[in-house]
Structures are given as C-alpha cells and as structure tokens.
Tab-separated table of C-alpha atoms and ligand atoms in Angstrom:
chain	number	residue	atom	x	y	z
N	1	MET	CA	0.000	0.000	0.000
N	2	ALA	CA	1.389	3.345	-1.009
N	3	GLY	CA	1.536	5.690	1.930
N	4	GLU	CA	0.786	9.382	1.807
N	5	LYS	CA	3.557	11.378	0.204
N	6	THR	CA	5.485	13.974	2.149
N	7	LEU	CA	6.834	17.372	1.221
N	8	TRP	CA	9.599	18.656	3.461
N	9	ILE	CA	10.175	22.388	3.823
N	10	SER	CA	11.953	24.651	6.302
N	11	GLY	CA	9.857	26.799	8.630
N	12	GLN	CA	11.376	29.882	7.043
N	13	LEU	CA	10.347	28.969	3.484
N	14	ALA	CA	6.873	27.905	4.636
N	15	GLU	CA	6.539	31.325	6.263
N	16	LYS	CA	7.639	33.014	3.014
N	17	ILE	CA	4.881	31.267	1.036
N	18	ARG	CA	2.332	32.424	3.611
N	19	ALA	CA	3.731	35.980	3.617
N	20	HIS	CA	3.575	36.124	-0.199
N	21	GLY	CA	-0.125	35.204	-0.005
N	22	ALA	CA	-0.753	37.984	2.511
N	23	GLU	CA	1.213	40.481	0.432
N	24	THR	CA	-0.786	39.967	-2.776
N	25	TYR	CA	-4.175	39.681	-0.988
N	26	PRO	CA	-6.920	40.057	-2.199
N	27	HIS	CA	-5.195	38.757	-5.322
N	28	GLU	CA	-3.670	35.325	-5.727
N	29	SER	CA	0.044	34.836	-5.255
N	30	CYS	CA	2.030	32.167	-7.075
N	31	GLY	CA	5.524	30.835	-7.400
N	32	ALA	CA	7.729	27.825	-8.041
N	33	LEU	CA	9.019	25.363	-5.451
N	34	LEU	CA	12.662	24.535	-6.115
N	35	GLY	CA	14.183	21.539	-4.444
N	36	ARG	CA	15.177	17.918	-4.694
N	37	ASP	CA	13.283	14.763	-5.349
N	38	SER	CA	15.151	11.513	-5.242
N	39	GLU	CA	13.158	8.671	-6.692
N	40	ALA	CA	15.951	6.291	-5.774
N	41	THR	CA	15.039	6.332	-2.108
N	42	ASP	CA	11.411	5.429	-1.615
N	43	ASP	CA	11.736	6.924	1.799
N	44	ASN	CA	9.123	9.557	2.691
N	45	SER	CA	11.711	12.276	3.080
N	46	ALA	CA	12.583	12.072	-0.617
N	47	ARG	CA	11.098	15.419	-1.623
N	48	GLU	CA	12.190	18.716	-0.116
N	49	VAL	CA	11.694	22.395	-0.969
N	50	LEU	CA	15.011	24.222	-0.681
N	51	ALA	CA	14.257	27.555	-2.365
N	52	LEU	CA	11.332	29.537	-3.760
N	53	PHE	CA	10.955	31.387	-7.020
N	54	PRO	CA	8.080	33.872	-6.561
N	55	LEU	CA	6.264	34.768	-9.770
N	56	VAL	CA	4.035	37.563	-10.926
N	57	ASN	CA	0.416	36.602	-11.466
N	58	ARG	CA	-0.208	37.261	-15.181
N	59	ARG	CA	-3.988	37.221	-14.886
N	60	ASP	CA	-4.917	40.890	-14.959
N	61	ASP	CA	-8.543	40.103	-15.753
N	62	SER	CA	-9.419	38.091	-12.635
N	63	PRO	CA	-6.428	38.089	-10.272
N	64	ARG	CA	-8.619	37.404	-7.224
N	65	ASN	CA	-9.484	33.886	-8.240
N	66	ARG	CA	-7.088	32.915	-10.988
N	67	PHE	CA	-3.387	32.774	-11.420
N	68	SER	CA	-1.427	32.127	-14.524
N	69	VAL	CA	2.255	31.677	-15.179
N	70	THR	CA	3.535	31.692	-18.748
N	71	ALA	CA	5.760	29.055	-20.320
N	72	GLU	CA	8.499	31.708	-20.286
N	73	ASP	CA	8.124	31.996	-16.483
N	74	VAL	CA	8.320	28.223	-16.210
N	75	LEU	CA	11.575	28.251	-18.190
N	76	ASP	CA	12.906	31.046	-15.933
N	77	ALA	CA	12.018	28.974	-12.864
N	78	ASP	CA	13.792	25.968	-14.425
N	79	ARG	CA	16.915	28.013	-15.092
N	80	ALA	CA	16.869	29.456	-11.556
N	81	ALA	CA	16.609	25.923	-10.179
N	82	GLN	CA	19.440	24.575	-12.335
N	83	LYS	CA	21.718	27.412	-11.238
N	84	GLN	CA	21.282	26.228	-7.665
N	85	GLY	CA	21.637	22.547	-8.541
N	86	LEU	CA	17.927	22.018	-7.884
N	87	GLU	CA	14.833	21.307	-9.947
N	88	VAL	CA	11.298	22.641	-10.048
N	89	ILE	CA	9.385	20.159	-7.888
N	90	GLY	CA	6.110	22.040	-7.734
N	91	TRP	CA	4.168	25.258	-7.495
N	92	TYR	CA	2.422	27.276	-4.818
N	93	HIS	CA	-0.508	29.653	-4.978
N	94	SER	CA	-2.924	31.313	-2.595
N	95	HIS	CA	-6.689	31.093	-2.294
N	96	PRO	CA	-7.888	34.489	-1.055
N	97	ASP	CA	-10.912	34.015	1.246
N	98	HIS	CA	-11.279	30.388	0.196
N	99	PRO	CA	-10.175	27.115	1.763
N	100	ALA	CA	-6.819	25.550	0.919
N	101	ARG	CA	-8.410	22.906	-1.322
N	102	PRO	CA	-7.701	22.481	-5.031
N	103	SER	CA	-10.472	23.621	-7.372
N	104	GLN	CA	-11.699	21.894	-10.522
N	105	TYR	CA	-9.780	24.567	-12.423
N	106	ASP	CA	-6.597	23.658	-10.550
N	107	GLN	CA	-7.166	20.025	-11.485
N	108	ASP	CA	-7.728	20.789	-15.165
N	109	HIS	CA	-4.416	22.681	-15.339
N	110	ALA	CA	-2.148	20.332	-13.433
N	111	TRP	CA	0.291	17.549	-14.154
N	112	PRO	CA	1.041	14.642	-11.847
N	113	TRP	CA	4.380	14.508	-9.995
N	114	TYR	CA	4.468	18.225	-9.200
N	115	SER	CA	3.585	19.255	-5.636
N	116	TYR	CA	0.864	21.911	-5.570
N	117	VAL	CA	0.966	23.918	-2.350
N	118	ILE	CA	-2.100	26.036	-1.570
N	119	VAL	CA	-2.328	28.590	1.208
N	120	SER	CA	-5.680	29.968	2.290
N	121	VAL	CA	-5.637	33.703	3.053
N	122	GLN	CA	-8.650	34.937	5.028
N	123	ASN	CA	-9.158	38.704	5.318
N	124	GLY	CA	-5.517	39.202	4.478
N	125	SER	CA	-4.094	36.792	6.993
N	126	PRO	CA	-2.617	33.425	5.939
N	127	GLN	CA	-4.325	30.360	7.407
N	128	GLU	CA	-4.123	26.701	6.473
N	129	MET	CA	-1.449	25.530	4.024
N	130	THR	CA	-1.847	22.220	2.198
N	131	SER	CA	-0.038	20.310	-0.552
N	132	TRP	CA	-1.463	18.088	-3.291
N	133	ARG	CA	-0.430	15.768	-6.089
N	134	LEU	CA	-2.587	15.058	-9.117
N	135	ASN	CA	-3.488	11.376	-9.524
N	136	ASP	CA	-2.363	9.493	-12.658
N	137	ASP	CA	-5.929	9.351	-13.951
N	138	ARG	CA	-6.329	13.186	-13.630
N	139	HIS	CA	-9.625	12.642	-11.764
N	140	ALA	CA	-8.533	13.883	-8.348
N	141	PHE	CA	-5.709	15.242	-6.239
N	142	SER	CA	-4.254	13.289	-3.321
N	143	PRO	CA	-3.170	15.207	-0.251
N	144	GLU	CA	0.530	15.335	0.486
N	145	GLY	CA	1.722	15.920	4.040
N	146	ILE	CA	3.784	19.061	4.655
N	147	LYS	CA	6.541	18.487	7.187
N	148	ILE	CA	8.603	21.302	8.613
N	149	ARG	CA	12.315	20.572	8.661
N	150	HIS	CA	13.845	21.997	11.817
N	151	THR	CA	17.401	22.670	10.836
N	152	ALA	CA	20.008	22.739	13.535
N	153	THR	CA	20.945	26.277	14.455
N	154	VAL	CA	24.572	27.218	14.867
Z	1	MET	CA	14.127	12.430	-40.372
Z	2	PRO	CA	14.621	12.014	-36.664
Z	3	VAL	CA	13.425	14.775	-34.364
Z	4	LYS	CA	14.075	14.761	-30.664
Z	5	VAL	CA	11.262	15.220	-28.163
Z	6	ILE	CA	12.293	16.350	-24.691
Z	7	ILE	CA	10.050	14.783	-22.070
Z	8	PRO	CA	9.373	17.115	-19.134
Z	9	THR	CA	10.411	15.750	-15.715
Z	10	PRO	CA	6.845	15.303	-14.342
Z	11	LEU	CA	5.897	13.088	-17.289
Z	12	ARG	CA	9.010	10.912	-17.489
Z	13	VAL	CA	7.436	8.278	-15.288
Z	14	TYR	CA	4.963	7.638	-18.145
Z	15	ALA	CA	7.769	7.357	-20.693
Z	16	GLY	CA	9.935	4.656	-19.176
Z	17	LYS	CA	11.766	7.364	-17.176
Z	18	ARG	CA	13.341	8.658	-20.369
Z	19	ALA	CA	14.376	12.301	-20.658
Z	20	SER	CA	13.933	12.338	-24.430
Z	21	ALA	CA	12.873	10.199	-27.366
Z	22	GLU	CA	13.533	10.363	-31.114
Z	23	PHE	CA	11.026	9.820	-33.863
Z	24	ASN	CA	10.877	10.112	-37.624
Z	25	ALA	CA	8.309	12.817	-38.178
Z	26	GLY	CA	7.578	15.500	-40.739
Z	27	THR	CA	5.438	17.627	-38.432
Z	28	VAL	CA	5.103	18.369	-34.732
Z	29	GLY	CA	1.730	16.598	-34.729
Z	30	GLU	CA	3.307	13.432	-36.124
Z	31	ALA	CA	6.076	13.476	-33.553
Z	32	LEU	CA	3.571	13.879	-30.715
Z	33	LYS	CA	1.465	11.113	-32.182
Z	34	HIS	CA	4.449	8.755	-32.216
Z	35	LEU	CA	5.318	9.788	-28.677
Z	36	THR	CA	1.837	9.144	-27.299
Z	37	THR	CA	1.503	5.891	-29.244
Z	38	GLU	CA	4.742	4.553	-27.840
Z	39	TYR	CA	3.949	5.911	-24.377
Z	40	ALA	CA	0.157	5.778	-24.214
Z	41	ASP	CA	-0.007	6.857	-20.555
Z	42	LEU	CA	1.384	10.260	-21.562
Z	43	ARG	CA	-1.534	11.029	-23.812
Z	44	LYS	CA	-4.079	12.277	-21.283
Z	45	HIS	CA	-1.621	14.701	-19.731
Z	46	LEU	CA	-0.965	16.361	-23.109
Z	47	PHE	CA	-4.269	16.012	-24.937
Z	48	THR	CA	-7.936	16.409	-24.056
Z	49	GLU	CA	-10.324	13.505	-24.670
Z	50	ASP	CA	-11.218	14.922	-28.079
Z	51	GLY	CA	-7.574	14.970	-29.063
Z	52	ARG	CA	-6.727	18.661	-28.745
Z	53	LEU	CA	-3.576	19.816	-26.979
Z	54	ARG	CA	-4.503	20.914	-23.457
Z	55	SER	CA	-4.638	24.695	-23.121
Z	56	PHE	CA	-1.826	24.812	-20.564
Z	57	VAL	CA	0.510	22.615	-22.604
Z	58	ASN	CA	2.891	24.605	-24.800
Z	59	VAL	CA	4.965	23.014	-27.527
Z	60	TYR	CA	8.138	24.524	-28.916
Z	61	VAL	CA	10.196	23.566	-31.951
Z	62	ASN	CA	13.720	24.581	-31.085
Z	63	ASP	CA	12.857	27.916	-29.392
Z	64	GLU	CA	9.641	28.723	-31.196
Z	65	ASP	CA	6.140	28.303	-29.828
Z	66	ILE	CA	4.139	26.319	-32.409
Z	67	ARG	CA	1.117	28.557	-31.686
Z	68	TYR	CA	2.914	31.230	-33.693
Z	69	LEU	CA	3.964	28.794	-36.406
Z	70	ALA	CA	1.563	26.295	-37.972
Z	71	LYS	CA	0.523	24.734	-34.638
Z	72	GLU	CA	0.593	20.930	-34.870
Z	73	ASN	CA	1.116	21.144	-38.626
Z	74	THR	CA	4.441	22.894	-38.072
Z	75	ALA	CA	7.000	21.143	-40.250
Z	76	THR	CA	10.011	19.589	-38.575
Z	77	LYS	CA	13.352	18.818	-40.079
Z	78	ASP	CA	16.162	16.477	-39.205
Z	79	GLY	CA	17.743	17.383	-35.893
Z	80	ASP	CA	14.941	19.619	-34.600
Z	81	THR	CA	14.175	19.530	-30.901
Z	82	ILE	CA	10.604	19.609	-29.639
Z	83	SER	CA	10.026	20.786	-26.059
Z	84	ILE	CA	6.839	20.494	-24.028
Z	85	ILE	CA	6.464	23.255	-21.429
Z	86	PRO	CA	3.452	23.701	-19.144
Z	87	SER	CA	2.045	27.096	-18.309
Z	88	ILE	CA	1.023	26.921	-14.702
Z	89	ALA	CA	-2.498	28.028	-13.938
Z	90	GLY	CA	-4.949	27.616	-11.154
Z	91	GLY	CA	-7.510	29.360	-9.082
Z	92	CYS	CA	-9.686	29.052	-6.109
Z	93	CYS	CA	-13.225	28.860	-7.389
Z	94	PRO	CA	-15.513	29.204	-10.388
Z	95	LEU	CA	-15.382	32.616	-12.036
H	1	ZN	ZN1	-6.156	26.967	-6.656
C-alpha cells in the first residue's frame, strides 16, 4: 500500500509562502518550489523544498481567483533551479478568502508529480497551508503531508 | 528524419523514465502522435479527450512556440528539438 507522500520544507520557506499570499491579498500569489526529489530512495523524506521562485500573477482580468504563469516563467524557474543545482518540484498559490483545497480549475491545469501547495488567506491573513499531487488518472488530487524541517541552528 | 522530443520531468514516469525520445516525423503533430503511441499513458496529460492539446501545454520547436507557427502542422526537419512546457495556472473557485 502506497503511503501518503510527504513534502519537506523549512519553517522559514513555509513562512515566506504564507507571507507572499498575505502580500498579494486580495489577489492570488504564485511561485515555483525549487528543491530535490530523489526517486531512488522510496523513503518519505525524498522530496524537499530548498528555495522559492516567486512569480508575478499574469492574470490581470481576474487576479482574485485565478493565477497564470507563462511558459516563459516556467523556463525562468527551471533556469533558476538549475543554477542552484535544484529542480522545479512544484508550485504554490494562494486562495484568497477560500479554503486551501484544489479547485476543478486547478485540477484541469495540473500535471502529476508536481507538488501543488495552496495557502488559504482569510481577510488578508494566511491560514491553512496544504499540498497536493494530481493522480495518474487526472480525476482527483491526493493530499501530500507538509513536514517542517527543523534545521540545527549554529 | 529524426526529431528529438524532450520529455518534461513530471511526465518521465509515463515514458519509461526517459528524458527524451527520437522519432521520424515530418510535423510536430506526427512526432507527438508517435510519442503518445509509444507511451500511451502520456496522452491524457498532453491532450484532451477529443484529441486537442490541453490549453496549458505549450509546444516549442527549437525555441519557437508552435502557436505562432503552424501549430501541430508545423513542419520539422532532421535534428529539430521539440520541447513540451506547461504554463502553470490555477484558481480558487468558479469565475
Ligand atoms: Zn487553486
């Protein structure tokens, strides 16, 4: 039985995703998750976010409930990741005044494998943050646990 | 005339974990058809049920977006590289 997948992230980066959602409220924020995913180890700690690449929401027409990132932005995110020896392992966006659950629209515009992190922002303040992976059949997302990596302080 | 198709990381699991594949194809459409025939599990992540490229899936020949060329009828020549790049989109609720 395949267990629930896990996305590791530092407390600092998790806070940055939440802060970005608050900053763009009432509009949606979005960005790329850069990190590592080792398929070799089927250990649950295989996927970790190590940097963020915040993006500008290109949807001027309905920025409150849509976000859109162009292919050019995706290539920029890829290049930024490569420079740091990382890869794009997923994407984050905010849901202003809505729960941190993927919408049908999210599902129609997703690929499997990527982690999709959603942060709910209520009245300008970030609330629940969740992560999701699209199923192979494209019919639903499965939740992915977010675990905060507490790095040793010097 | 072999053209090379780069398989994006998220979809490699449906293509025998390959990073790229080569096919003899005269157009982008033909190359994608070969790709999704050889790796049938890739198909639904690139195409809708009625066989159109999904709106968030962008295809480039070398560095050019086929939307600004002849779309899937864009001719390919020996040594061309086809890339598949998603645009990322989402939202919280119906418009
Ligand atoms: Zn969403």
